[in-house]
PDB file of C-alpha atoms in Angstrom:
ATOM      1  CA  ASN A   1       5.816   9.625 -10.651  1.00  0.00           C
ATOM      2  CA  PRO A   2       8.304   7.590 -12.712  1.00  0.00           C
ATOM      3  CA  GLY A   3       5.529   6.386 -15.033  1.00  0.00           C
ATOM      4  CA  ASN A   4       4.900   2.821 -16.100  1.00  0.00           C
ATOM      5  CA  LEU A   5       4.039   1.674 -12.572  1.00  0.00           C
ATOM      6  CA  ALA A   6       3.441  -2.033 -11.983  1.00  0.00           C
ATOM      7  CA  VAL A   7      -0.118  -3.098 -11.212  1.00  0.00           C
ATOM      8  CA  GLU A   8       0.729  -3.641  -7.543  1.00  0.00           C
ATOM      9  CA  ASP A   9       2.092  -0.077  -7.331  1.00  0.00           C
ATOM     10  CA  GLN A  10      -1.065   1.272  -8.943  1.00  0.00           C
ATOM     11  CA  TRP A  11      -3.186  -0.841  -6.582  1.00  0.00           C
ATOM     12  CA  ILE A  12      -1.529   0.416  -3.393  1.00  0.00           C
ATOM     13  CA  LEU A  13      -1.666   4.009  -4.641  1.00  0.00           C
ATOM     14  CA  ALA A  14      -5.393   3.546  -5.323  1.00  0.00           C
ATOM     15  CA  GLU A  15      -5.873   2.170  -1.805  1.00  0.00           C
ATOM     16  CA  PHE A  16      -3.769   4.964  -0.346  1.00  0.00           C
ATOM     17  CA  ASP A  17      -5.775   7.593  -2.214  1.00  0.00           C
ATOM     18  CA  ALA A  18      -8.999   6.230  -0.705  1.00  0.00           C
ATOM     19  CA  THR A  19      -7.388   6.222   2.744  1.00  0.00           C
ATOM     20  CA  MET A  20      -6.136   9.776   2.329  1.00  0.00           C
ATOM     21  CA  ASN A  21      -9.581  10.885   1.158  1.00  0.00           C
ATOM     22  CA  THR A  22     -11.044   9.524   4.410  1.00  0.00           C
ATOM     23  CA  VAL A  23      -8.270  11.187   6.403  1.00  0.00           C
ATOM     24  CA  ARG A  24      -8.731  14.529   4.636  1.00  0.00           C
ATOM     25  CA  GLN A  25     -12.484  14.531   5.231  1.00  0.00           C
ATOM     26  CA  SER A  26     -11.956  13.530   8.867  1.00  0.00           C
ATOM     27  CA  TRP A  27      -9.394  16.265   9.542  1.00  0.00           C
ATOM     28  CA  GLU A  28     -11.742  18.829   7.987  1.00  0.00           C
ATOM     29  CA  LYS A  29     -14.365  17.801  10.590  1.00  0.00           C
ATOM     30  CA  LEU A  30     -11.733  17.577  13.360  1.00  0.00           C
ATOM     31  CA  ASP A  31     -12.611  13.876  13.620  1.00  0.00           C
ATOM     32  CA  ILE A  32      -9.356  12.590  15.071  1.00  0.00           C
ATOM     33  CA  TYR A  33     -10.603   9.051  15.665  1.00  0.00           C
ATOM     34  CA  THR A  34     -11.637   8.312  12.074  1.00  0.00           C
ATOM     35  CA  ALA A  35      -8.505   9.928  10.636  1.00  0.00           C
ATOM     36  CA  THR A  36      -6.133   7.975  12.863  1.00  0.00           C
ATOM     37  CA  GLN A  37      -8.001   4.694  12.429  1.00  0.00           C
ATOM     38  CA  ALA A  38      -7.834   5.029   8.643  1.00  0.00           C
ATOM     39  CA  LEU A  39      -4.086   5.679   8.835  1.00  0.00           C
ATOM     40  CA  LYS A  40      -3.592   2.817  11.298  1.00  0.00           C
ATOM     41  CA  THR A  41      -5.562   0.345   9.182  1.00  0.00           C
ATOM     42  CA  PHE A  42      -3.582   1.229   6.082  1.00  0.00           C
ATOM     43  CA  GLY A  43      -0.188   1.631   7.750  1.00  0.00           C
ATOM     44  CA  THR A  44      -0.282  -1.549   9.823  1.00  0.00           C
ATOM     45  CA  GLY A  45      -2.393  -3.743   7.558  1.00  0.00           C
ATOM     46  CA  VAL A  46      -2.625  -3.316   3.815  1.00  0.00           C
ATOM     47  CA  LEU A  47       0.738  -1.614   3.306  1.00  0.00           C
ATOM     48  CA  PRO A  48       3.079  -3.988   5.178  1.00  0.00           C
ATOM     49  CA  SER A  49       1.155  -7.245   4.954  1.00  0.00           C
ATOM     50  CA  HIS A  50       0.270  -7.106   1.302  1.00  0.00           C
ATOM     51  CA  TYR A  51       2.087  -4.419  -0.668  1.00  0.00           C
ATOM     52  CA  LEU A  52       5.511  -4.755   0.967  1.00  0.00           C
ATOM     53  CA  GLU A  53       5.301  -8.535   0.647  1.00  0.00           C
ATOM     54  CA  MET A  54       4.516  -8.104  -3.048  1.00  0.00           C
ATOM     55  CA  VAL A  55       7.370  -5.720  -3.801  1.00  0.00           C
ATOM     56  CA  LYS A  56      10.167  -6.657  -1.421  1.00  0.00           C
ATOM     57  CA  SER A  57      12.119  -8.501  -4.123  1.00  0.00           C
ATOM     58  CA  ARG A  58      11.701  -5.498  -6.439  1.00  0.00           C
ATOM     59  CA  LEU A  59      12.944  -3.201  -3.682  1.00  0.00           C
ATOM     60  CA  TYR A  60      15.961  -5.450  -3.029  1.00  0.00           C
ATOM     61  CA  ASP A  61      16.696  -5.307  -6.771  1.00  0.00           C
ATOM     62  CA  GLY A  62      16.618  -1.491  -6.781  1.00  0.00           C
ATOM     63  CA  ASP A  63      13.379  -1.080  -8.733  1.00  0.00           C
ATOM     64  CA  THR A  64      12.795   2.672  -8.966  1.00  0.00           C
ATOM     65  CA  SER A  65       9.011   2.443  -9.424  1.00  0.00           C
ATOM     66  CA  ALA A  66       8.560   0.364  -6.267  1.00  0.00           C
ATOM     67  CA  ALA A  67      10.912   2.663  -4.337  1.00  0.00           C
ATOM     68  CA  TRP A  68       9.133   5.786  -5.605  1.00  0.00           C
ATOM     69  CA  THR A  69       5.738   4.336  -4.670  1.00  0.00           C
ATOM     70  CA  LEU A  70       6.860   3.415  -1.166  1.00  0.00           C
ATOM     71  CA  HIS A  71       8.570   6.748  -0.560  1.00  0.00           C
ATOM     72  CA  ARG A  72       5.594   8.717  -1.853  1.00  0.00           C
ATOM     73  CA  ILE A  73       3.290   6.833   0.505  1.00  0.00           C
ATOM     74  CA  VAL A  74       5.623   7.243   3.497  1.00  0.00           C
ATOM     75  CA  ARG A  75       6.103  10.957   2.817  1.00  0.00           C
ATOM     76  CA  ASP A  76       2.397  11.656   2.470  1.00  0.00           C
ATOM     77  CA  PHE A  77       1.529   9.352   5.386  1.00  0.00           C
ATOM     78  CA  MET A  78       3.880  11.370   7.606  1.00  0.00           C
ATOM     79  CA  SER A  79       2.162  14.598   6.566  1.00  0.00           C
ATOM     80  CA  ALA A  80      -1.298  13.211   7.303  1.00  0.00           C
ATOM     81  CA  PHE A  81      -0.179  11.756  10.655  1.00  0.00           C
ATOM     82  CA  THR A  82       1.560  14.936  11.842  1.00  0.00           C
ATOM     83  CA  PRO A  83      -1.427  16.429  13.726  1.00  0.00           C
ATOM     84  CA  VAL A  84      -1.470  13.524  16.209  1.00  0.00           C
ATOM     85  CA  CYS A  85       2.180  12.572  16.294  1.00  0.00           C
ATOM     86  CA  PRO A  86       4.314  15.602  15.405  1.00  0.00           C
ATOM     87  CA  PHE A  87       7.591  14.573  17.072  1.00  0.00           C
ATOM     88  CA  PHE A  88       7.617  11.135  15.444  1.00  0.00           C
ATOM     89  CA  THR A  89       6.658  12.420  12.000  1.00  0.00           C
ATOM     90  CA  HIS A  90       9.166  15.261  12.268  1.00  0.00           C
ATOM     91  CA  HIS A  91      11.984  12.837  13.090  1.00  0.00           C
ATOM     92  CA  ILE A  92      11.122  10.318  10.362  1.00  0.00           C
ATOM     93  CA  SER A  93      10.514  12.882   7.618  1.00  0.00           C
ATOM     94  CA  GLU A  94      13.564  14.952   8.558  1.00  0.00           C
ATOM     95  CA  THR A  95      15.719  11.799   8.570  1.00  0.00           C
ATOM     96  CA  LEU A  96      14.408  10.475   5.255  1.00  0.00           C
ATOM     97  CA  TYR A  97      13.733  13.647   3.296  1.00  0.00           C
ATOM     98  CA  ASN A  98      15.624  16.465   5.051  1.00  0.00           C
ATOM     99  CA  HIS A  99      12.284  18.237   5.369  1.00  0.00           C
ATOM    100  CA  SER A 100       9.942  18.021   8.336  1.00  0.00           C
ATOM    101  CA  ALA A 101       6.372  16.859   7.817  1.00  0.00           C
ATOM    102  CA  VAL A 102       5.477  19.343  10.557  1.00  0.00           C
ATOM    103  CA  ASP A 103       6.308  22.172   8.134  1.00  0.00           C
ATOM    104  CA  ILE A 104       3.796  20.995   5.514  1.00  0.00           C
ATOM    105  CA  ASP A 105       0.965  23.498   5.246  1.00  0.00           C
ATOM    106  CA  ALA A 106      -1.309  21.721   2.765  1.00  0.00           C
ATOM    107  CA  PHE A 107      -2.771  18.246   2.636  1.00  0.00           C
ATOM    108  CA  PRO A 108      -0.855  16.012   0.172  1.00  0.00           C
ATOM    109  CA  GLU A 109      -2.158  15.812  -3.378  1.00  0.00           C
ATOM    110  CA  THR A 110      -3.067  12.506  -5.021  1.00  0.00           C
ATOM    111  CA  ALA A 111       0.103  10.592  -5.874  1.00  0.00           C
ATOM    112  CA  ASP A 112      -1.212   9.173  -9.159  1.00  0.00           C
ATOM    113  CA  ALA A 113      -4.259  10.836 -10.695  1.00  0.00           C
ATOM    114  CA  SER A 114      -4.892   7.813 -12.943  1.00  0.00           C
ATOM    115  CA  VAL A 115      -5.924   5.715  -9.912  1.00  0.00           C
ATOM    116  CA  ALA A 116      -7.524   8.452  -7.801  1.00  0.00           C
ATOM    117  CA  LEU A 117     -10.850   7.940  -6.095  1.00  0.00           C
ATOM    118  CA  GLY A 118     -13.595   8.093  -8.709  1.00  0.00           C
ATOM    119  CA  THR A 119     -11.444   7.039 -11.673  1.00  0.00           C
ATOM    120  CA  ALA A 120     -12.290   3.840 -13.530  1.00  0.00           C
ATOM    121  CA  ASP A 121      -8.811   2.355 -13.005  1.00  0.00           C
ATOM    122  CA  GLY A 122      -8.638   3.309  -9.343  1.00  0.00           C
ATOM    123  CA  ASP A 123     -12.120   2.049  -8.566  1.00  0.00           C
ATOM    124  CA  HIS A 124     -11.409  -1.209 -10.407  1.00  0.00           C
ATOM    125  CA  LEU A 125      -8.217  -1.829  -8.418  1.00  0.00           C
ATOM    126  CA  ARG A 126      -9.874  -0.974  -5.091  1.00  0.00           C
ATOM    127  CA  LYS A 127     -12.676  -3.451  -5.852  1.00  0.00           C
ATOM    128  CA  LEU A 128     -10.021  -6.192  -6.054  1.00  0.00           C
ATOM    129  CA  SER A 129      -8.528  -5.399  -2.634  1.00  0.00           C
ATOM    130  CA  ASN A 130     -10.634  -7.767  -0.533  1.00  0.00           C
ATOM    131  CA  LEU A 131     -10.142 -10.655  -2.954  1.00  0.00           C
ATOM    132  CA  LEU A 132      -6.415  -9.951  -3.174  1.00  0.00           C
ATOM    133  CA  GLN A 133      -6.034  -9.873   0.607  1.00  0.00           C
ATOM    134  CA  THR A 134      -8.166 -13.008   0.991  1.00  0.00           C
ATOM    135  CA  PHE A 135      -6.080 -14.866  -1.592  1.00  0.00           C
ATOM    136  CA  ASN A 136      -2.866 -13.860   0.178  1.00  0.00           C
ATOM    137  CA  GLY A 137      -4.241 -14.901   3.580  1.00  0.00           C
ATOM    138  CA  ASP A 138      -5.552 -18.214   2.256  1.00  0.00           C
ATOM    139  CA  THR A 139      -2.210 -18.940   0.585  1.00  0.00           C
ATOM    140  CA  TRP A 140      -0.275 -18.174   3.780  1.00  0.00           C
ATOM    141  CA  ASN A 141      -2.690 -20.353   5.801  1.00  0.00           C
ATOM    142  CA  THR A 142      -2.392 -23.228   3.323  1.00  0.00           C
ATOM    143  CA  LYS A 143       1.397 -23.091   3.529  1.00  0.00           C
ATOM    144  CA  LYS A 144       1.165 -23.110   7.324  1.00  0.00           C
ATOM    145  CA  GLU A 145      -1.255 -26.068   7.304  1.00  0.00           C
ATOM    146  CA  ARG A 146       1.054 -28.013   4.969  1.00  0.00           C
ATOM    147  CA  GLY A 147       4.119 -27.170   7.049  1.00  0.00           C
ATOM    148  CA  ILE A 148       5.682 -25.200   4.200  1.00  0.00           C
ATOM    149  CA  SER A 149       7.667 -22.067   4.993  1.00  0.00           C
ATOM    150  CA  LEU A 150       6.369 -18.906   3.350  1.00  0.00           C
ATOM    151  CA  ASN A 151       9.307 -18.647   0.943  1.00  0.00           C
ATOM    152  CA  GLN A 152       9.041 -22.253  -0.257  1.00  0.00           C
ATOM    153  CA  PRO A 153       7.211 -23.243  -3.458  1.00  0.00           C
ATOM    154  CA  ILE A 154       3.635 -24.480  -3.289  1.00  0.00           C
ATOM    155  CA  SER A 155       1.520 -26.202  -5.905  1.00  0.00           C
ATOM    156  CA  GLY A 156      -2.179 -26.778  -6.307  1.00  0.00           C
ATOM    157  CA  LEU A 157      -3.300 -23.203  -5.741  1.00  0.00           C
ATOM    158  CA  ALA A 158      -5.084 -21.249  -8.446  1.00  0.00           C
ATOM    159  CA  ILE A 159      -5.155 -17.483  -8.649  1.00  0.00           C
ATOM    160  CA  PRO A 160      -8.772 -16.326  -9.053  1.00  0.00           C
ATOM    161  CA  GLU A 161      -9.607 -15.146 -12.561  1.00  0.00           C
ATOM    162  CA  GLU A 162     -10.595 -11.725 -11.192  1.00  0.00           C
ATOM    163  CA  LEU A 163      -6.964 -11.255 -10.108  1.00  0.00           C
ATOM    164  CA  SER A 164      -5.500 -12.144 -13.516  1.00  0.00           C
ATOM    165  CA  GLU A 165      -3.647  -8.822 -13.789  1.00  0.00           C
ATOM    166  CA  PHE A 166      -1.827  -9.753 -10.551  1.00  0.00           C
ATOM    167  CA  THR A 167      -0.834 -13.254 -11.744  1.00  0.00           C
ATOM    168  CA  ALA A 168       2.865 -12.509 -12.247  1.00  0.00           C
ATOM    169  CA  ILE A 169       3.351 -10.763  -8.908  1.00  0.00           C
ATOM    170  CA  LEU A 170       1.278 -13.293  -6.924  1.00  0.00           C
ATOM    171  CA  THR A 171       3.115 -16.204  -8.533  1.00  0.00           C
ATOM    172  CA  ARG A 172       6.464 -14.660  -7.610  1.00  0.00           C
ATOM    173  CA  MET A 173       5.344 -13.510  -4.156  1.00  0.00           C
ATOM    174  CA  HIS A 174       3.970 -16.883  -3.070  1.00  0.00           C
ATOM    175  CA  ASN A 175       6.340 -19.021  -5.147  1.00  0.00           C
ATOM    176  CA  LEU A 176       3.381 -20.739  -6.834  1.00  0.00           C
ATOM    177  CA  GLU A 177       4.055 -23.731  -9.043  1.00  0.00           C
TER     178      GLU A 177
END
């Protein structure tokens, strides 16, 4: 952990920790369905649609905290997904990290203990997830309704007070005026 993570990095790590907790409990019960659905929901929903949209400019600019956060999630995701998709996870993890996720013999530890499940900071950030995703969706829909491309500026939208700690990133992400 490079320390001094941005709020959006802390948020996605908090969400990922909750996902991994569900996955861990499911694997312990040999509940393949719940484990894979949790990974699918996170890996095809929250991560790409919200987090990657928030941090793509930081990633393009070489931000080490955003890169560390993304890599930590991908690495641990590959380990958790290995039981159902070993060839895919082996290839991806071997290509990215020169170490196969298939060779991992323990479930990944929490990436950032400060936002782990049950911590005040982690629980606070997870409680904002629905509102954050709703705000993003509403903003994208408003741009579509107004015929504005997603990367164009938009005015007249207010970030909910509950999301005040995300104001800078949401303003940049949506190009709010």
